[in-house]
Amino acid sequence: MTVHDQQQLGKTLWNIADQLRGAMSADDFRDYMLSFLFLRYLSDNYEAAAQKELGSDYPVLDKEDKRTPLNIWYEDNQADIAEFEQQMRKKAHYVIEPPYLWSSIAEQARTQKDELLDTLQKGFKYIEEQSFNSSFKGLFSEIKLDSDKLGKSYKERNKMLCSIIQKIAEGIAQFSTDTDILGDAYEYLIGQFAAGSGKKAGEFYTPQPLSRILSEIVSLDSQEPQTGKRAKLDKVLDFTCGSGSLLLNVRHQLGKNGIGKIYGQEKNITTYNLARMNMLLHGVKDTEFAIYHGDSLLNDWDILNERNPAKKIEFQAIVANPPFSYRWEPNEVMGEDFRFKSYGLAPKSAADFAFLLHGFHFLSKEGTMAIILPHGVLFRGGAEERIRTKLLKDNNIDTIIGLPSNLFFSTGIPVCILVLKKCKKYDDVLFINASEHFEKGKRQNNLLPEHIDKIIATYQYRTEEERYARRVSLEEIEQNGYNLNISRYVSTAIAEETIDLQAVHQELVSLEQKAQEARAKHNQFLKELGLPTI
């Protein structure tokens, strides 16, 4: 499938969503739409694996026969089902019983079966509790099939679900789909729903251009980025992972086998479920990722709360787009927390540095961390100044990238990317001021591929360019009171041309003299003609 077809599939599904949701909010309808797309992916993947496993025993049906091939095989081979499912758990990593496959559900929707809603409820519960060896409990917890938003009665809700599923099935049927394409369509829809959600979008979505910048930076060799990407990353973490797009972008940079295991944490339950679905939709096996529902600031994930330094988990790459200037409630006990003890606590009014220090604590010595934060962290005083100063004195801040305003759905403020390392090769800080390099849009500004490439290349080769990038010594930063305001070091202002007043004066005198000579000559002609002089 071409890139154009991928985009068309995404647009087709979005148009279906736009037509069908009616008075339902974009956020509510998103959960239904994406869950059904997820079910379609699981089913397609499973049926393809089952056909490969069964070989010539896989039933071949006539076009007019709308039954599911696996349903027929289950009916004819009752004694072999247990062994077959055991094999499928080894090879596909999960099992879906025939009645809950998308093809069965779509056929029920097409024929307007009264039991569709009931079948869906049972199917979602089966996938959560029995499909995978890992527990995916609560995966569909936000899909309220009994919600009045679908209809006031069972009959109305069933009818609405039949309509939604039938339209999705018809829309997807126009395209030759595979697992990667459905994953791309899922990402496209997340982006579209984010745009429609306005400020709420910041909870679950990082715009793709920013996601690409962060993921490419952490994929490069930490000490020698100019040598290119690392062959493999053992562990990657996003502690405010939203829908998981940042983590998937890192995986995309290194290939499907380029990451040992993906780790993510998300506080919002709906977004947490989106992330788990997103991982599976992009072919990440349930054994290859761990997404935890919890609060990063409280550090309530057991694997990150290990007190024994010898057992501490560390990550070679950390990416994050935490909520900006989030109000939190630190207490005296948190002041002794191993993440903050050496730096102090971020102020209650802005947890930006609390998020940063949380991630930085788990960064390995050979790792790279890239985090999106508001510009305030670069120059605000008080507790933030103390934290910033220590990070600078310890030579942990590698690069600061200033970005244009209005790149996010959730805020119009300009943001920056901080790149941190525990072991740095260079004893300076690279400042990149990309604030004026963008394409202006009606609702949002955009970073084009050439803007992204320039940022990444400047970081990778640590190049300097007037009004764009500069390497600044720690001595100069110290002289500026550890203030990291980007314009102090890389100004985009165009210097006014220096005016030589003496030269200008001489030129004016010369012009005045020439004017007097011209007037005298002109008056001479006027006299000869008997006309009044000027």
Short mmCIF file of C-alpha atoms in Angstrom, two decimals:
data_model
loop_
_atom_site.label_atom_id
_atom_site.label_comp_id
_atom_site.label_asym_id
_atom_site.label_seq_id
_atom_site.Cartn_x
_atom_site.Cartn_y
_atom_site.Cartn_z
CA MET A 1 0.00 0.00 0.00
CA THR A 2 1.32 3.43 -0.95
CA VAL A 3 1.69 6.37 1.44
CA HIS A 4 -1.25 7.97 -0.39
CA ASP A 5 -3.39 4.89 0.27
CA GLN A 6 -2.38 4.90 3.94
CA GLN A 7 -3.49 8.51 4.24
CA GLN A 8 -6.70 7.75 2.38
CA LEU A 9 -7.50 4.88 4.75
CA GLY A 10 -6.96 7.17 7.73
CA LYS A 11 -9.16 9.86 6.16
CA THR A 12 -11.85 7.33 5.25
CA LEU A 13 -12.03 6.10 8.85
CA TRP A 14 -12.02 9.66 10.16
CA ASN A 15 -14.91 10.60 7.87
CA ILE A 16 -16.84 7.58 9.17
CA ALA A 17 -16.19 8.75 12.73
CA ASP A 18 -17.28 12.28 11.86
CA GLN A 19 -20.52 11.05 10.26
CA LEU A 20 -21.52 8.56 12.93
CA ARG A 21 -20.67 10.16 16.23
CA GLY A 22 -23.62 12.56 16.10
CA ALA A 23 -23.94 14.43 19.38
CA MET A 24 -21.29 12.24 21.04
CA SER A 25 -18.06 14.03 21.97
CA ALA A 26 -14.92 13.28 19.96
CA ASP A 27 -13.27 11.83 23.08
CA ASP A 28 -16.13 9.38 23.72
CA PHE A 29 -16.40 8.24 20.12
CA ARG A 30 -12.62 7.87 19.88
CA ASP A 31 -12.68 5.02 22.38
CA TYR A 32 -15.23 3.03 20.36
CA MET A 33 -13.60 3.69 17.00
CA LEU A 34 -10.07 2.82 18.09
CA SER A 35 -11.19 -0.28 20.00
CA PHE A 36 -12.92 -1.68 16.93
CA LEU A 37 -9.86 -0.95 14.80
CA PHE A 38 -7.79 -2.74 17.42
CA LEU A 39 -10.10 -5.77 17.32
CA ARG A 40 -9.81 -5.82 13.53
CA TYR A 41 -6.01 -5.86 13.81
CA LEU A 42 -5.90 -8.66 16.40
CA SER A 43 -8.32 -10.73 14.34
CA ASP A 44 -6.52 -10.30 11.00
CA ASN A 45 -3.18 -11.11 12.57
CA TYR A 46 -4.57 -14.14 14.37
CA GLU A 47 -6.41 -15.55 11.36
CA ALA A 48 -3.28 -15.19 9.18
CA ALA A 49 -1.22 -17.05 11.82
CA ALA A 50 -3.92 -19.72 12.15
CA GLN A 51 -3.99 -20.27 8.38
CA LYS A 52 -0.22 -20.73 8.40
CA GLU A 53 -0.40 -23.13 11.33
CA LEU A 54 -3.22 -25.26 9.91
CA GLY A 55 -1.94 -25.26 6.33
CA SER A 56 -4.13 -27.36 4.06
CA ASP A 57 -6.52 -28.06 6.96
CA TYR A 58 -7.59 -24.41 7.02
CA PRO A 59 -11.13 -24.31 5.54
CA VAL A 60 -11.54 -22.65 2.14
CA LEU A 61 -14.98 -21.10 1.70
CA ASP A 62 -16.96 -19.89 -1.29
CA LYS A 63 -17.40 -16.13 -1.64
CA GLU A 64 -21.07 -16.46 -0.82
CA ASP A 65 -20.27 -18.28 2.46
CA LYS A 66 -20.02 -15.61 5.15
CA ARG A 67 -18.99 -17.96 7.94
CA THR A 68 -15.56 -17.68 9.54
CA PRO A 69 -13.11 -20.41 8.42
CA LEU A 70 -11.88 -20.89 11.99
CA ASN A 71 -15.44 -21.32 13.22
CA ILE A 72 -15.88 -24.23 10.83
CA TRP A 73 -12.53 -25.75 11.84
CA TYR A 74 -13.48 -25.51 15.55
CA GLU A 75 -16.79 -27.28 14.87
CA ASP A 76 -15.08 -30.09 12.92
CA ASN A 77 -12.06 -30.57 15.20
CA GLN A 78 -13.30 -30.35 18.80
CA ALA A 79 -10.65 -32.73 20.11
CA ASP A 80 -7.76 -30.71 18.61
CA ILE A 81 -8.77 -27.23 19.83
CA ALA A 82 -6.71 -27.27 23.05
CA GLU A 83 -3.51 -28.34 21.26
CA PHE A 84 -4.12 -25.81 18.47
CA GLU A 85 -4.60 -22.94 20.92
CA GLN A 86 -1.47 -23.97 22.80
CA GLN A 87 0.50 -23.72 19.56
CA MET A 88 -1.07 -20.36 18.73
CA ARG A 89 -0.04 -18.96 22.12
CA LYS A 90 3.54 -19.91 21.31
CA LYS A 91 3.54 -18.49 17.78
CA ALA A 92 1.04 -15.61 17.75
CA HIS A 93 1.30 -14.95 21.51
CA TYR A 94 -2.49 -14.86 21.90
CA VAL A 95 -5.75 -16.64 21.08
CA ILE A 96 -9.17 -15.35 20.00
CA GLU A 97 -12.12 -17.71 19.85
CA PRO A 98 -13.99 -17.64 16.49
CA PRO A 99 -17.18 -15.86 17.69
CA TYR A 100 -15.09 -12.87 18.81
CA LEU A 101 -13.09 -12.42 15.62
CA TRP A 102 -13.71 -9.23 13.66
CA SER A 103 -15.02 -11.17 10.65
CA SER A 104 -17.72 -12.74 12.87
CA ILE A 105 -18.56 -9.42 14.53
CA ALA A 106 -18.69 -7.59 11.19
CA GLU A 107 -21.03 -10.22 9.74
CA GLN A 108 -23.35 -9.84 12.73
CA ALA A 109 -23.31 -6.07 12.17
CA ARG A 110 -24.04 -6.48 8.45
CA THR A 111 -27.02 -8.72 9.16
CA GLN A 112 -28.16 -6.54 12.10
CA LYS A 113 -28.09 -9.41 14.60
CA ASP A 114 -29.77 -8.62 17.93
CA GLU A 115 -27.01 -10.37 19.90
CA LEU A 116 -24.15 -8.19 18.54
CA LEU A 117 -23.85 -6.04 21.67
CA ASP A 118 -23.84 -9.09 23.93
CA THR A 119 -21.21 -10.82 21.76
CA LEU A 120 -19.00 -7.72 21.88
CA GLN A 121 -19.18 -7.56 25.67
CA LYS A 122 -18.20 -11.22 25.96
CA GLY A 123 -15.47 -10.81 23.34
CA PHE A 124 -13.86 -7.81 25.05
CA LYS A 125 -13.90 -9.64 28.37
CA TYR A 126 -12.34 -12.72 26.76
CA ILE A 127 -9.50 -10.68 25.21
CA GLU A 128 -8.81 -8.93 28.53
CA GLU A 129 -8.74 -12.09 30.62
CA GLN A 130 -7.90 -15.08 28.42
CA SER A 131 -6.39 -14.13 25.04
CA PHE A 132 -2.87 -13.31 26.25
CA ASN A 133 -0.55 -14.98 28.73
CA SER A 134 0.02 -11.51 30.16
CA SER A 135 -2.95 -9.91 31.85
CA PHE A 136 -4.64 -7.18 29.86
CA LYS A 137 -7.28 -6.58 32.50
CA GLY A 138 -9.24 -3.40 31.93
CA LEU A 139 -8.06 -2.97 28.34
CA PHE A 140 -11.60 -2.11 27.23
CA SER A 141 -12.72 -0.62 30.56
CA GLU A 142 -13.52 2.74 28.94
CA ILE A 143 -15.71 1.17 26.25
CA LYS A 144 -19.16 1.59 27.76
CA LEU A 145 -21.31 -0.63 25.57
CA ASP A 146 -24.26 0.01 27.90
CA SER A 147 -23.87 3.79 27.67
CA ASP A 148 -26.90 5.94 26.94
CA LYS A 149 -24.67 7.81 24.49
CA LEU A 150 -25.14 4.85 22.14
CA GLY A 151 -28.87 4.68 22.75
CA LYS A 152 -31.44 4.59 25.54
CA SER A 153 -32.37 0.94 25.11
CA TYR A 154 -30.49 -2.28 24.33
CA LYS A 155 -32.14 -2.31 20.91
CA GLU A 156 -31.04 1.26 20.10
CA ARG A 157 -27.49 0.63 21.33
CA ASN A 158 -27.25 -2.58 19.34
CA LYS A 159 -28.48 -0.77 16.23
CA MET A 160 -25.92 2.02 16.68
CA LEU A 161 -23.08 -0.49 17.13
CA CYS A 162 -24.20 -2.40 14.04
CA SER A 163 -24.05 0.84 12.05
CA ILE A 164 -20.60 1.84 13.36
CA ILE A 165 -19.03 -1.59 12.81
CA GLN A 166 -20.60 -2.05 9.37
CA LYS A 167 -19.29 1.33 8.20
CA ILE A 168 -15.80 0.60 9.53
CA ALA A 169 -15.79 -2.82 7.86
CA GLU A 170 -16.91 -1.31 4.53
CA GLY A 171 -14.34 1.50 4.81
CA ILE A 172 -11.42 -0.84 5.49
CA ALA A 173 -12.56 -3.30 2.79
CA GLN A 174 -11.75 -0.68 0.12
CA PHE A 175 -8.06 -1.04 0.92
CA SER A 176 -5.53 -3.85 0.89
CA THR A 177 -4.61 -3.79 4.57
CA ASP A 178 -1.84 -5.36 6.59
CA THR A 179 -0.78 -4.99 10.21
CA ASP A 180 1.50 -2.00 9.60
CA ILE A 181 -1.23 -0.17 7.69
CA LEU A 182 -3.77 -0.61 10.48
CA GLY A 183 -1.16 0.64 12.94
CA ASP A 184 -0.62 3.74 10.80
CA ALA A 185 -4.37 4.29 10.53
CA TYR A 186 -4.64 4.03 14.33
CA GLU A 187 -1.93 6.70 14.73
CA TYR A 188 -3.65 8.92 12.15
CA LEU A 189 -6.96 8.70 14.00
CA ILE A 190 -5.30 9.44 17.36
CA GLY A 191 -3.87 12.59 15.77
CA GLN A 192 -7.24 13.60 14.31
CA PHE A 193 -9.06 13.02 17.59
CA ALA A 194 -6.32 14.99 19.35
CA ALA A 195 -6.90 17.92 17.00
CA GLY A 196 -10.62 17.76 17.74
CA SER A 197 -10.07 17.56 21.47
CA GLY A 198 -8.17 20.84 21.75
CA LYS A 199 -6.51 21.28 25.13
CA LYS A 200 -7.29 17.74 26.24
CA ALA A 201 -5.06 16.42 23.47
CA GLY A 202 -1.91 17.18 25.43
CA GLU A 203 -2.87 14.31 27.71
CA PHE A 204 -2.25 11.66 25.12
CA TYR A 205 -0.55 12.90 21.98
CA THR A 206 2.82 14.33 20.99
CA PRO A 207 2.77 15.81 17.44
CA GLN A 208 4.68 13.57 15.07
CA PRO A 209 7.39 16.12 14.11
CA LEU A 210 8.38 16.55 17.77
CA SER A 211 8.13 12.83 18.34
CA ARG A 212 10.54 12.24 15.48
CA ILE A 213 13.09 14.74 16.83
CA LEU A 214 13.15 13.13 20.27
CA SER A 215 13.24 9.58 18.97
CA GLU A 216 16.06 10.25 16.48
CA ILE A 217 18.16 12.02 19.11
CA VAL A 218 17.98 9.17 21.65
CA SER A 219 18.61 6.61 18.89
CA LEU A 220 22.00 8.13 18.09
CA ASP A 221 25.15 7.02 19.91
CA SER A 222 25.32 8.91 23.19
CA GLN A 223 29.04 9.78 23.16
CA GLU A 224 29.64 9.89 19.40
CA PRO A 225 26.30 10.85 17.77
CA GLN A 226 28.11 11.64 14.51
CA THR A 227 28.77 7.91 14.10
CA GLY A 228 25.03 7.32 13.65
CA LYS A 229 22.38 5.20 15.29
CA ARG A 230 23.07 2.54 17.86
CA ALA A 231 22.66 -1.05 16.77
CA LYS A 232 20.32 -1.82 19.66
CA LEU A 233 18.81 -0.33 22.81
CA ASP A 234 18.29 -2.71 25.69
CA LYS A 235 15.54 -0.72 27.44
CA VAL A 236 13.58 2.43 26.50
CA LEU A 237 11.33 4.41 28.87
CA ASP A 238 8.64 7.07 28.53
CA PHE A 239 7.31 7.81 32.02
CA THR A 240 4.39 9.96 30.71
CA CYS A 241 3.76 7.86 27.63
CA GLY A 242 0.26 8.97 26.60
CA SER A 243 -0.84 6.84 23.65
CA GLY A 244 2.69 5.45 23.23
CA SER A 245 3.57 7.26 19.98
CA LEU A 246 6.95 8.46 21.26
CA LEU A 247 8.00 4.94 22.23
CA LEU A 248 6.85 3.57 18.89
CA ASN A 249 8.83 6.26 17.09
CA VAL A 250 12.00 5.15 18.88
CA ARG A 251 11.22 1.58 17.80
CA HIS A 252 10.68 2.79 14.24
CA GLN A 253 14.14 4.39 14.24
CA LEU A 254 15.90 1.14 15.19
CA GLY A 255 13.63 -1.44 13.56
CA LYS A 256 11.44 -4.13 15.08
CA ASN A 257 14.37 -5.93 16.68
CA GLY A 258 16.24 -2.79 17.73
CA ILE A 259 14.84 -2.56 21.26
CA GLY A 260 15.04 -5.24 23.95
CA LYS A 261 11.96 -4.03 25.84
CA ILE A 262 9.74 -0.94 25.85
CA TYR A 263 8.61 0.56 29.16
CA GLY A 264 5.91 3.19 29.60
CA GLN A 265 3.88 4.71 32.41
CA GLU A 266 0.62 6.63 32.14
CA LYS A 267 -1.66 8.12 34.79
CA ASN A 268 -4.85 8.53 32.72
CA ILE A 269 -6.70 5.20 32.48
CA THR A 270 -8.19 5.86 29.03
CA THR A 271 -4.84 6.89 27.59
CA TYR A 272 -3.14 3.96 29.31
CA ASN A 273 -5.46 1.60 27.45
CA LEU A 274 -4.81 3.45 24.17
CA ALA A 275 -1.08 2.91 24.69
CA ARG A 276 -1.45 -0.83 25.27
CA MET A 277 -3.61 -1.19 22.17
CA ASN A 278 -1.18 0.95 20.17
CA MET A 279 1.75 -1.31 21.08
CA LEU A 280 -0.06 -4.46 20.00
CA LEU A 281 -1.40 -2.76 16.86
CA HIS A 282 2.18 -2.04 15.78
CA GLY A 283 3.26 -5.64 16.16
CA VAL A 284 4.95 -5.28 19.56
CA LYS A 285 4.43 -8.61 21.34
CA ASP A 286 3.00 -8.56 24.85
CA THR A 287 6.37 -9.85 26.13
CA GLU A 288 8.21 -6.94 24.49
CA PHE A 289 6.58 -4.09 26.38
CA ALA A 290 5.39 -3.13 29.85
CA ILE A 291 2.94 -0.24 30.22
CA TYR A 292 2.02 0.64 33.81
CA HIS A 293 -1.01 2.58 35.00
CA GLY A 294 0.24 4.92 37.70
CA ASP A 295 1.63 8.29 38.77
CA SER A 296 5.28 8.87 37.85
CA LEU A 297 5.71 11.67 40.39
CA LEU A 298 4.65 9.29 43.19
CA ASN A 299 6.88 6.59 41.66
CA ASP A 300 4.32 3.89 42.37
CA TRP A 301 5.67 1.37 39.83
CA ASP A 302 7.46 -1.38 41.74
CA ILE A 303 10.21 -1.92 39.16
CA LEU A 304 11.21 1.76 39.44
CA ASN A 305 11.02 1.85 43.22
CA GLU A 306 13.92 -0.48 43.94
CA ARG A 307 15.91 0.82 46.93
CA ASN A 308 18.93 -1.39 46.35
CA PRO A 309 21.27 0.49 43.94
CA ALA A 310 22.66 -2.83 42.70
CA LYS A 311 19.19 -3.84 41.48
CA LYS A 312 18.16 -0.46 40.07
CA ILE A 313 16.74 -0.67 36.56
CA GLU A 314 18.35 1.71 34.05
CA PHE A 315 17.44 2.76 30.52
CA GLN A 316 19.65 3.59 27.54
CA ALA A 317 17.02 5.91 26.09
CA ILE A 318 14.37 8.00 27.85
CA VAL A 319 11.84 10.21 26.07
CA ALA A 320 9.08 12.27 27.65
CA ASN A 321 6.50 14.96 27.00
CA PRO A 322 5.09 15.56 30.50
CA PRO A 323 2.24 18.01 31.23
CA PHE A 324 3.64 21.54 31.28
CA SER A 325 3.93 23.39 34.62
CA TYR A 326 1.79 20.75 36.32
CA ARG A 327 0.75 21.66 39.89
CA TRP A 328 1.77 18.95 42.36
CA GLU A 329 1.89 18.42 46.13
CA PRO A 330 5.42 17.57 47.29
CA ASN A 331 5.94 16.88 50.99
CA GLU A 332 8.88 16.52 53.40
CA VAL A 333 9.11 12.79 52.79
CA MET A 334 9.55 13.40 49.06
CA GLY A 335 12.50 15.62 49.88
CA GLU A 336 14.33 12.45 50.92
CA ASP A 337 13.23 10.56 47.80
CA PHE A 338 16.24 9.07 46.00
CA ARG A 339 15.20 10.88 42.80
CA PHE A 340 15.20 14.37 44.33
CA LYS A 341 17.46 14.23 47.38
CA SER A 342 20.60 15.57 45.68
CA TYR A 343 18.76 18.37 43.85
CA GLY A 344 15.84 19.54 45.98
CA LEU A 345 12.16 19.56 45.15
CA ALA A 346 10.55 21.38 42.25
CA PRO A 347 8.06 24.07 43.35
CA LYS A 348 4.39 23.22 43.84
CA SER A 349 3.42 25.53 40.99
CA ALA A 350 5.45 23.65 38.36
CA ALA A 351 6.49 19.98 38.46
CA ASP A 352 8.59 20.30 35.28
CA PHE A 353 11.89 19.57 37.04
CA ALA A 354 10.26 16.84 39.15
CA PHE A 355 9.40 14.99 35.95
CA LEU A 356 12.88 15.61 34.55
CA LEU A 357 14.64 14.35 37.71
CA HIS A 358 12.37 11.29 37.85
CA GLY A 359 13.46 10.21 34.39
CA PHE A 360 17.07 11.29 34.79
CA HIS A 361 17.50 9.09 37.87
CA PHE A 362 16.88 5.98 35.76
CA LEU A 363 19.10 6.99 32.83
CA SER A 364 22.10 4.71 32.32
CA LYS A 365 25.62 6.12 32.11
CA GLU A 366 25.73 5.47 28.37
CA GLY A 367 22.16 6.67 27.81
CA THR A 368 20.45 9.75 26.35
CA MET A 369 17.34 11.46 27.65
CA ALA A 370 15.24 13.93 25.61
CA ILE A 371 12.35 15.74 27.27
CA ILE A 372 9.94 18.47 26.10
CA LEU A 373 9.44 21.27 28.64
CA PRO A 374 8.20 24.89 28.73
CA HIS A 375 10.84 27.62 28.38
CA GLY A 376 10.38 28.63 32.01
CA VAL A 377 12.67 25.83 33.18
CA LEU A 378 15.55 27.63 31.44
CA PHE A 379 15.41 30.82 33.50
CA ARG A 380 13.00 30.64 36.45
CA GLY A 381 14.61 31.29 39.83
CA GLY A 382 14.27 29.74 43.29
CA ALA A 383 14.20 25.94 43.56
CA GLU A 384 14.30 25.55 39.78
CA GLU A 385 17.44 27.66 39.54
CA ARG A 386 19.14 25.43 42.14
CA ILE A 387 18.20 22.26 40.27
CA ARG A 388 19.28 23.74 36.92
CA THR A 389 22.60 24.92 38.39
CA LYS A 390 23.46 21.50 39.78
CA LEU A 391 22.65 19.77 36.49
CA LEU A 392 24.93 22.25 34.71
CA LYS A 393 27.78 21.98 37.22
CA ASP A 394 27.57 18.18 36.98
CA ASN A 395 27.82 18.57 33.17
CA ASN A 396 24.57 16.72 32.57
CA ILE A 397 22.83 19.13 30.17
CA ASP A 398 24.07 18.39 26.67
CA THR A 399 21.78 20.31 24.31
CA ILE A 400 18.92 22.82 24.51
CA ILE A 401 16.63 23.16 21.48
CA GLY A 402 14.23 26.09 21.23
CA LEU A 403 11.14 25.38 19.13
CA PRO A 404 8.50 27.61 17.50
CA SER A 405 5.28 28.51 19.29
CA ASN A 406 1.90 26.93 18.59
CA LEU A 407 3.13 23.43 17.71
CA PHE A 408 0.80 21.69 20.17
CA PHE A 409 -2.95 21.14 20.23
CA SER A 410 -2.95 21.84 23.97
CA THR A 411 -1.00 25.10 24.17
CA GLY A 412 0.31 27.90 21.99
CA ILE A 413 3.41 28.59 24.08
CA PRO A 414 6.85 27.87 22.64
CA VAL A 415 8.58 24.86 24.14
CA CYS A 416 12.09 23.50 24.29
CA ILE A 417 13.77 20.11 24.23
CA LEU A 418 16.41 19.35 26.85
CA VAL A 419 18.90 16.59 26.03
CA LEU A 420 20.58 15.14 29.12
CA LYS A 421 23.38 12.64 29.66
CA LYS A 422 25.09 11.30 32.77
CA CYS A 423 28.42 10.95 30.97
CA LYS A 424 29.09 13.71 28.42
CA LYS A 425 32.00 13.88 26.04
CA TYR A 426 31.84 17.67 25.61
CA ASP A 427 32.18 20.24 28.39
CA ASP A 428 29.93 22.80 26.70
CA VAL A 429 26.21 23.13 26.02
CA LEU A 430 24.87 23.20 22.46
CA PHE A 431 22.10 25.78 21.98
CA ILE A 432 19.85 25.39 18.92
CA ASN A 433 17.41 28.23 18.29
CA ALA A 434 14.90 26.81 15.81
CA SER A 435 12.12 29.17 16.87
CA GLU A 436 11.86 30.85 13.46
CA HIS A 437 12.12 27.73 11.31
CA PHE A 438 8.58 26.48 10.68
CA GLU A 439 5.59 26.57 8.34
CA LYS A 440 2.79 28.80 9.56
CA GLY A 441 -0.63 27.16 9.66
CA LYS A 442 -4.15 28.43 10.31
CA ARG A 443 -4.66 26.69 13.66
CA GLN A 444 -1.20 25.34 14.27
CA ASN A 445 2.36 25.85 13.15
CA ASN A 446 4.17 22.91 11.56
CA LEU A 447 7.73 21.65 11.38
CA LEU A 448 8.48 20.47 7.85
CA PRO A 449 10.93 17.60 7.15
CA GLU A 450 13.70 20.08 6.30
CA HIS A 451 13.24 21.85 9.65
CA ILE A 452 13.40 18.54 11.52
CA ASP A 453 16.42 17.33 9.55
CA LYS A 454 18.31 20.54 10.30
CA ILE A 455 17.70 20.24 14.06
CA ILE A 456 18.80 16.60 14.14
CA ALA A 457 21.89 17.20 11.96
CA THR A 458 22.94 20.17 14.10
CA TYR A 459 22.68 18.02 17.23
CA GLN A 460 24.38 15.03 15.61
CA TYR A 461 27.41 16.91 14.29
CA ARG A 462 27.38 19.67 16.92
CA THR A 463 27.72 22.31 14.22
CA GLU A 464 27.49 26.05 14.80
CA GLU A 465 25.62 28.54 12.62
CA GLU A 466 25.02 32.22 13.10
CA ARG A 467 21.53 32.99 14.42
CA TYR A 468 20.79 29.25 14.72
CA ALA A 469 23.25 27.20 16.78
CA ARG A 470 26.18 27.78 19.10
CA ARG A 471 28.31 25.79 21.55
CA VAL A 472 28.53 27.71 24.80
CA SER A 473 31.13 27.11 27.50
CA LEU A 474 30.09 26.47 31.10
CA GLU A 475 32.16 29.51 32.08
CA GLU A 476 29.96 31.78 29.96
CA ILE A 477 26.82 30.15 31.35
CA GLU A 478 28.15 30.70 34.90
CA GLN A 479 28.77 34.38 34.09
CA ASN A 480 25.08 34.57 33.11
CA GLY A 481 24.03 33.20 36.50
CA TYR A 482 23.20 29.76 35.05
CA ASN A 483 20.37 31.34 33.10
CA LEU A 484 19.75 29.25 29.98
CA ASN A 485 17.43 31.62 28.14
CA ILE A 486 18.24 30.66 24.56
CA SER A 487 18.20 34.18 23.12
CA ARG A 488 21.07 35.12 25.48
CA TYR A 489 23.33 32.78 23.58
CA VAL A 490 21.77 32.50 20.12
CA SER A 491 19.83 35.58 19.10
CA THR A 492 17.76 35.48 15.93
CA ALA A 493 17.64 39.27 15.76
CA ILE A 494 19.21 40.79 12.65
CA ALA A 495 21.74 43.45 13.65
CA GLU A 496 20.96 46.90 12.32
CA GLU A 497 23.45 48.34 9.86
CA THR A 498 26.02 50.62 11.52
CA ILE A 499 25.67 54.20 10.32
CA ASP A 500 28.82 56.33 9.87
CA LEU A 501 27.52 59.76 10.89
CA GLN A 502 30.66 61.56 9.69
CA ALA A 503 30.31 60.06 6.21
CA VAL A 504 26.61 60.89 6.11
CA HIS A 505 27.36 64.49 7.16
CA GLN A 506 29.98 64.88 4.42
CA GLU A 507 27.58 63.50 1.84
CA LEU A 508 24.86 65.95 2.91
CA VAL A 509 27.31 68.89 2.70
CA SER A 510 28.35 67.78 -0.77
CA LEU A 511 24.72 67.46 -1.90
CA GLU A 512 23.92 70.91 -0.51
CA GLN A 513 26.86 72.41 -2.41
CA LYS A 514 25.76 70.74 -5.65
CA ALA A 515 22.21 72.02 -5.12
CA GLN A 516 23.45 75.60 -4.71
CA GLU A 517 25.54 75.33 -7.89
CA ALA A 518 22.57 73.94 -9.82
CA ARG A 519 20.31 76.75 -8.49
CA ALA A 520 22.80 79.44 -9.53
CA LYS A 521 23.09 77.98 -13.03
CA HIS A 522 19.31 77.72 -13.32
CA ASN A 523 18.84 81.35 -12.23
CA GLN A 524 21.33 82.46 -14.89
CA PHE A 525 19.12 80.87 -17.55
CA LEU A 526 16.04 82.52 -16.07
CA LYS A 527 17.69 85.98 -16.18
CA GLU A 528 18.59 85.54 -19.82
CA LEU A 529 14.95 84.77 -20.53
CA GLY A 530 13.74 87.75 -18.50
CA LEU A 531 12.00 85.55 -15.94
CA PRO A 532 12.03 85.85 -12.11
CA THR A 533 14.74 83.80 -10.38
CA ILE A 534 14.18 81.23 -7.68
#
